[in-house]
Short mmCIF file of C-alpha atoms in Angstrom, two decimals:
data_model
loop_
_atom_site.label_atom_id
_atom_site.label_comp_id
_atom_site.label_asym_id
_atom_site.label_seq_id
_atom_site.Cartn_x
_atom_site.Cartn_y
_atom_site.Cartn_z
CA UNK A 616 20.65 107.10 83.31
CA UNK A 617 20.81 109.96 85.76
CA UNK A 618 21.37 113.41 84.26
CA UNK A 619 21.87 116.61 86.30
CA UNK A 620 21.25 120.05 84.95
CA UNK A 621 22.11 123.44 86.44
CA UNK A 622 20.48 126.66 85.37
CA UNK A 623 21.61 129.29 84.72
CA UNK A 624 25.23 128.49 83.50
CA UNK A 625 26.41 131.93 84.52
CA UNK A 626 24.98 134.69 86.72
CA UNK A 627 26.13 138.15 87.46
CA UNK A 628 24.53 140.13 90.41
CA UNK A 629 25.30 143.22 92.36
CA UNK A 630 26.57 142.84 95.88
CA UNK A 631 23.83 142.39 98.57
CA UNK A 632 21.38 140.58 96.27
CA UNK A 633 19.63 137.39 97.30
CA UNK A 634 19.94 134.71 94.67
CA UNK A 635 18.80 131.31 93.79
CA UNK A 636 20.80 128.59 91.90
CA UNK A 637 18.92 125.65 90.45
CA UNK A 638 19.68 122.09 90.07
CA UNK A 639 17.46 119.34 88.49
CA UNK A 640 17.97 115.67 88.20
CA UNK A 641 16.07 113.15 85.97
CA UNK A 642 16.03 110.14 88.27
CA UNK A 643 14.32 110.80 91.72
CA UNK A 644 15.91 107.63 93.23
CA UNK A 645 18.76 109.37 94.85
CA UNK A 646 20.42 108.91 98.34
CA UNK A 647 21.60 112.37 98.67
CA UNK A 648 22.48 115.62 96.95
CA UNK A 649 25.43 117.71 97.59
CA UNK A 650 26.31 121.28 96.73
CA UNK A 651 29.95 122.42 96.14
CA UNK A 652 31.76 125.56 95.49
CA UNK A 653 34.81 125.70 93.26
CA UNK A 654 37.18 128.75 93.00
CA UNK A 655 39.21 128.96 89.72
CA UNK A 656 42.13 126.32 89.69
CA UNK A 657 41.13 124.95 93.06
CA UNK A 658 39.37 121.93 94.47
CA UNK A 659 35.77 121.46 95.35
CA UNK A 660 34.58 122.72 98.75
CA UNK A 661 31.44 121.00 100.23
CA UNK A 662 28.80 123.44 101.08
CA UNK A 663 25.78 121.34 102.04
CA UNK A 664 24.65 117.80 101.86
CA UNK A 665 20.97 117.02 101.86
CA UNK A 666 19.96 113.32 102.50
CA UNK A 667 17.05 112.05 100.47
CA UNK A 668 14.77 112.07 103.50
CA UNK A 669 15.49 115.79 104.23
CA UNK A 670 13.74 118.73 102.66
CA UNK A 671 16.48 121.38 103.38
CA UNK A 672 19.84 122.23 105.04
CA UNK A 673 21.13 125.56 106.15
CA UNK A 674 24.65 126.86 106.78
CA UNK A 675 25.21 130.51 107.47
CA UNK A 676 23.87 132.58 104.39
CA UNK A 677 23.32 129.38 102.43
CA UNK A 678 20.08 127.35 102.31
CA UNK A 679 19.60 124.38 100.12
CA UNK A 680 16.30 122.68 99.47
CA UNK A 681 15.44 119.27 97.94
CA UNK A 682 12.25 118.24 96.26
CA UNK A 683 13.04 114.57 95.35
CA UNK A 684 9.69 113.84 93.72
CA UNK A 685 10.06 116.73 91.16
CA UNK A 686 13.84 116.15 90.86
CA UNK A 687 14.85 119.63 91.95
CA UNK A 688 17.14 121.28 94.29
CA UNK A 689 17.89 125.09 94.92
CA UNK A 690 20.69 126.80 96.62
CA UNK A 691 19.70 130.12 98.13
CA UNK A 692 22.48 132.64 98.88
CA UNK A 693 21.44 135.50 101.04
CA UNK A 694 22.96 139.00 100.91
CA UNK A 695 25.59 137.94 98.37
CA UNK A 696 29.17 139.17 98.71
CA UNK A 697 32.03 139.46 96.29
CA UNK A 698 33.70 136.59 97.99
CA UNK A 699 30.89 134.36 96.92
CA UNK A 700 32.04 134.67 93.32
CA UNK A 701 32.90 131.08 92.30
CA UNK A 702 31.46 128.11 90.34
CA UNK A 703 28.65 126.20 92.19
CA UNK A 704 28.21 122.56 91.36
CA UNK A 705 25.47 120.24 92.52
CA UNK A 706 25.88 116.43 92.56
CA UNK A 707 23.63 113.49 93.18
CA UNK A 708 24.42 110.11 94.62
CA UNK A 709 22.35 107.01 93.82
CA UNK A 710 22.65 103.25 93.67
CA UNK A 711 25.44 103.36 91.21
CA UNK A 712 27.87 104.36 93.87
CA UNK A 713 28.91 107.44 91.71
CA UNK A 714 28.32 111.06 92.27
CA UNK A 715 26.74 112.58 89.17
CA UNK A 716 27.67 116.23 88.67
CA UNK A 717 25.83 119.04 86.95
CA UNK A 718 27.74 121.37 84.60
CA UNK A 719 27.83 124.15 87.29
CA UNK A 720 26.78 127.84 87.65
CA UNK A 721 29.42 130.40 87.59
CA UNK A 722 28.51 133.25 89.82
CA UNK A 723 29.97 136.73 89.76
CA UNK A 724 28.99 139.13 92.61
CA UNK A 725 29.99 142.70 91.70
CA UNK A 726 31.07 145.20 94.45
CA UNK B 222 40.02 117.83 110.56
CA UNK B 223 38.09 117.73 107.35
CA UNK B 224 41.14 117.83 105.03
CA UNK B 225 42.25 115.93 102.06
CA UNK B 226 45.84 116.69 101.19
CA UNK B 227 47.18 116.27 97.52
CA UNK B 228 50.83 116.47 96.41
CA UNK B 229 52.19 117.85 94.28
CA UNK B 230 50.12 120.98 93.54
CA UNK B 231 51.72 121.20 90.05
CA UNK B 232 53.40 118.70 87.87
CA UNK B 233 54.98 119.00 84.43
CA UNK B 234 56.04 115.84 82.72
CA UNK B 235 57.02 114.52 79.38
CA UNK B 236 55.26 111.70 77.64
CA UNK B 237 58.01 109.19 78.49
CA UNK B 238 58.22 110.09 82.24
CA UNK B 239 56.92 108.09 85.12
CA UNK B 240 55.43 110.23 88.02
CA UNK B 241 52.97 109.78 90.92
CA UNK B 242 50.28 111.91 92.54
CA UNK B 243 49.62 111.41 96.17
CA UNK B 244 46.54 111.91 98.40
CA UNK B 245 46.09 111.57 102.10
CA UNK B 246 43.16 111.97 104.50
CA UNK B 247 42.98 111.29 108.26
CA UNK B 248 39.23 111.42 108.72
CA UNK B 249 38.79 107.77 108.99
CA UNK B 250 37.12 107.47 105.69
CA UNK B 251 37.01 104.06 104.00
CA UNK B 252 36.30 105.38 100.50
CA UNK B 253 38.73 107.31 98.29
CA UNK B 254 38.28 108.60 94.75
CA UNK B 255 40.24 109.95 91.83
CA UNK B 256 38.63 112.43 89.62
CA UNK B 257 39.92 114.16 86.44
CA UNK B 258 38.68 117.82 85.65
CA UNK B 259 39.16 119.65 82.43
CA UNK B 260 38.72 123.43 82.19
CA UNK B 261 35.17 124.60 82.63
CA UNK B 262 33.82 121.06 83.01
CA UNK B 263 32.64 119.15 86.09
CA UNK B 264 34.81 116.38 87.58
CA UNK B 265 34.85 113.07 85.92
CA UNK B 266 35.12 110.02 88.07
CA UNK B 267 38.26 107.84 87.38
CA UNK B 268 38.44 105.40 90.24
CA UNK B 269 36.83 104.43 93.55
CA UNK B 270 38.56 102.49 96.44
CA UNK B 271 36.40 101.00 99.07
CA UNK B 272 38.20 99.53 102.14
CA UNK B 273 41.50 99.70 100.13
CA UNK B 274 40.04 97.70 97.28
CA UNK B 275 39.36 99.06 93.83
CA UNK B 276 35.52 99.03 93.51
CA UNK B 277 34.98 101.22 90.35
CA UNK B 278 37.28 101.70 87.36
CA UNK B 279 35.61 104.12 84.79
CA UNK B 280 37.38 102.43 81.88
CA UNK B 281 40.40 104.60 82.47
CA UNK B 282 43.45 103.91 80.25
CA UNK B 283 46.14 101.73 81.72
CA UNK B 284 48.69 104.54 81.65
CA UNK B 285 46.80 105.61 84.88
CA UNK B 286 47.49 103.24 87.62
CA UNK B 287 45.93 103.73 91.05
CA UNK B 288 47.21 102.31 94.29
CA UNK B 289 45.71 102.37 97.92
CA UNK B 290 48.50 101.31 100.27
CA UNK B 291 46.38 101.89 103.38
CA UNK B 292 43.13 103.43 104.43
CA UNK B 293 44.71 106.91 104.62
CA UNK B 294 46.62 107.07 101.41
CA UNK B 295 45.80 107.02 97.73
CA UNK B 296 48.28 107.16 94.79
CA UNK B 297 47.93 107.72 91.09
CA UNK B 298 50.86 106.46 89.12
CA UNK B 299 51.26 108.03 85.70
CA UNK B 300 53.26 106.63 82.78
CA UNK B 301 53.49 107.38 79.17
CA UNK B 302 50.73 109.99 79.34
CA UNK B 303 49.52 112.04 76.38
CA UNK B 304 49.20 115.89 76.07
CA UNK B 305 45.41 115.38 76.29
CA UNK B 306 45.85 113.99 79.76
CA UNK B 307 46.76 117.48 81.05
CA UNK B 308 44.05 118.30 83.67
CA UNK B 309 43.37 119.03 87.31
CA UNK B 310 43.39 115.70 89.12
CA UNK B 311 41.24 115.71 92.21
CA UNK B 312 41.23 113.29 95.06
CA UNK B 313 38.28 112.92 97.35
CA UNK B 314 37.11 110.85 100.35
CA UNK B 315 33.91 109.81 102.04
CA UNK B 316 32.91 107.78 105.02
CA UNK B 317 31.81 104.81 102.86
CA UNK B 318 31.51 104.11 99.09
CA UNK B 319 28.13 103.82 97.47
CA UNK B 320 24.89 103.17 99.22
CA UNK B 321 22.80 105.41 101.50
CA UNK B 322 25.65 105.83 104.12
CA UNK B 323 28.23 107.28 101.65
CA UNK B 324 28.15 110.56 103.39
CA UNK B 325 29.74 113.88 102.35
CA UNK B 326 32.50 113.90 99.80
CA UNK B 327 35.55 115.92 100.75
CA UNK B 328 37.91 117.05 97.95
CA UNK B 329 41.52 118.05 97.95
CA UNK B 330 42.91 121.12 96.20
CA UNK B 331 44.00 119.04 93.32
CA UNK B 332 47.07 118.41 91.38
CA UNK B 333 47.53 120.39 88.15
CA UNK B 334 49.13 118.14 85.55
CA UNK B 335 50.68 119.35 82.31
CA UNK B 336 51.98 116.73 79.85
CA UNK B 337 54.38 118.14 77.28
#
């Protein structure tokens, strides 16, 4: 059974820092991995989708990497801003047809 | 347009009421999903529709009844709910359901449901 773990559960950093959020999964037989952002009381916003054949994806200040063999993904946020404060969720998709979510990392960027 | 629209944004209902949540997308996606999310928890899958047919039901109680009238619309009919059903209900869509070609999932803003 696929399990997804995100570390740390919460993170507080000063504005301007570069930071890394971690996601690990137990079954490497995935089709893709997706990173989402969720603001309090809102829906999920898709940030990046990495297919299983890819190693990384970039969008603006965000870079996500995928090492399928070791069951790990990282989301790198460069030059963090207070507007980046949110909960970040990673989710993997495999042959069950279901998206399996991690518990999320709640990020606070202080001005 | 990468938008999934959900209505209503907020809903308060009694345990004897019947109400519906609605979801709409115009991205040509053929898979649509209902998720339930409790505070500080990740979303939990409830139902998956693929080509307007129910393909996954995660053993959801029958007081939740999904409906997919066409490829752009998804409804969730609610009847005789319990207070513990209070949650954020999220709709999502993707190009296809399951498999390597599922593609990116796009979520709506959710419907906040409170059951009194």
